[in-house]
Structures are given as C-alpha cells and as structure tokens.
DNA sequence: CAGGATCCCGCTAGATACTG
DNA sequence: CAGTATCTAGCGGGATCCTG
C-alpha cells in the first residue's frame, strides 16, 4: 500500500491547494481586476474623462449609457462589454438602470464599492507609472544578453 | 469610396486601441501580477511565512531554493514555477543565484523593485480582505434571484 | 537538484448573425 | 439601442519524459 502513495499525496496536496486558491480573497480580486476590460470600464465610469459635448461640470462617478461606453472602449466587442458589465453588476460594483424609453435606454454607474475599488486601482496605476519603466529596462537588458549568446 | 469606410474605421480604431492597451503601464502591470503564480511567488519570497523547521528568526525578504518554493507552492507544476521565476528575473523583480555545489543549488530572492511591488500587492490584499465579502454577497444574492426566475 | 522540451486540453475572447 | 446566441481559433497552463 505504499507504491502509489507518493502520487496520491501529490494529487491531494494539489486539490487542497486549489481549494485554498479559489477561496483566497486576494486571488479572487486579482481574477476580477485582471479581466481584460474590467479595469477599463471601472476607469471609464470612475471619473476619467471630460467629454459629453456641452457638459464639462460632471465630476465624480458618472453614469454612462451602453453606447457611450462602447465608444470609449473602442476595441471591445459588444459581447465582452455586455458580459463584463453584467458580472460587475452581479458583484455589486456597478449599477444598471433601464429606462423604458422608445429605444430603450440603459445606464451604468459605479457603486460605492466600485468607487473604493477604483482607489485601489489608482494605487496600482501609480506603481505602474513610476516603476514599469524599470521593469521594461530589465527586460530589454536581458534580451540583449540572450541575443549575443 | 464610402461603402467600406465604416468597417475600415472600426478596424483602425481597434488597432490603435490595442496598441494603446499594450503600451499602457497599468495594463502591463495587471498582466504581470494577474499571472496565476506571480502573486504567490512574490508573497512567498516576501516574508510570508514562519516555517523552515528550526529557523524562526528570518525576517525580511528571504532567499529560497527552488525546491523550497516548490514545496510552498504545492499545486504549481515545475514548468510553471520555472517559467514564472524566469520571467520575474528578466523583469528585475527577483534575483536568481546559482551555486555550483555538487547537486547544483539555486536560490531566489526579491529585489528592491520586487519588494516595492509587494507593497502594492499588500494594498490589494487589504482591499480584498475587507471588501470581497460584500462582492460575494452581491453575487449570491443575484444568483438567488436568477434561480427563482 | 533544478530545469528543458513536448504534447495536449480546456477555457475564453472575438467575429458574426439575429432580436425585443 | 442594447443586447442574445453560436461557433471557432488561440493560448495559458498542466502532465510527462528527459538532462547537466
């Protein structure tokens, strides 16, 4: 009963480890914000930009229509946009408001929770802007060494 | 000359958008830390845990051998471990030291850059621990609504 | 001990087409 | 306008085998 114990123990360890990973709050947060469009959507809703022609006094979290988001996040398919917005709504990070006008109007807005997350994202952005240059420099240096090898 | 202009403009917008994304420091950082094992490795090297049987006075960034990392990150294949460690080294976040003993000895340690990144990760961890509960609560609530629909 | 080289699979982003 | 549905290709990541 000891021939396969080694392999079994590995599997067991892996299983419990995966369970730990999935339950880890940090991991869950990383999975959430590393989503390709999440950061962009949050940033867009956050207070990012000055533009809605004719309106320049909108500070703080803004509500935006689907089409406006779609325009600002050019490059995102409607599918991904919708999908990401849904998941953010489910997670309580944004609100979705449907106004039954003739062609229906849907607006999205950050919740307080979403706003607080935005602040964390800002920290990340700060580190990125001040240190990613170093990272890229290291990367290039190593590539040069590899090239002349 | 206007029949395909619409489609063309979409493609163009998408291209420039992707270029922007790839060049964006925040995006690059997110891509880096959202890597499945990066956060874990950084945390492990960071100062995480009290355990190397017999040694309890190791504070600050510790250097760890490949095998020790492998043990602490049970669940990670050697391939992913090696691959991730390499990329972190290339990015200047950790150092890799080879000591030509009989069976070769390799140790990894955080650089100052890696340490500073760790602090940002700690912020993330903080938010996660204090707010992910709310997120999960929202998620469950929505699922219940969906269930009785 | 610490990795390199391969093969393979599941997941998901994206394109396309359709709808209330 | 704001989605939904489906299909596919690409890639991250794991298992396995081999080496200095």
PDB file of C-alpha atoms (C1' of nucleotides) in Angstrom, chain A residues 35-37 78-80 83 104, chain C residues 12-18 20:
ATOM      1  CA  UNK A  35     -10.110  40.684 -16.580  1.00  0.00           C
ATOM      2  CA  UNK A  36      -9.252  42.366 -19.825  1.00  0.00           C
ATOM      3  CA  UNK A  37     -11.976  45.011 -19.709  1.00  0.00           C
ATOM      4  CA  UNK A  78     -20.374  44.206 -27.553  1.00  0.00           C
ATOM      5  CA  UNK A  79     -20.295  40.715 -26.249  1.00  0.00           C
ATOM      6  CA  UNK A  80     -17.354  41.327 -23.949  1.00  0.00           C
ATOM      7  CA  UNK A  83     -20.612  40.272 -20.330  1.00  0.00           C
ATOM      8  CA  UNK A 104     -34.606  51.515 -24.510  1.00  0.00           C
TER       9      UNK A 104
ATOM     10  C1'  DT C  12     -12.356  32.197 -23.195  1.00  0.00           C
ATOM     11  C1'  DA C  13     -12.004  36.228 -26.286  1.00  0.00           C
ATOM     12  C1'  DG C  14     -13.631  37.616 -30.581  1.00  0.00           C
ATOM     13  C1'  DA C  15     -16.240  37.572 -35.034  1.00  0.00           C
ATOM     14  C1'  DT C  16     -20.703  37.049 -36.959  1.00  0.00           C
ATOM     15  C1'  DA C  17     -25.571  36.966 -37.192  1.00  0.00           C
ATOM     16  C1'  DC C  18     -30.043  37.664 -35.098  1.00  0.00           C
ATOM     17  C1'  DG C  20     -37.095  42.880 -28.383  1.00  0.00           C
TER      18       DG C  20
END
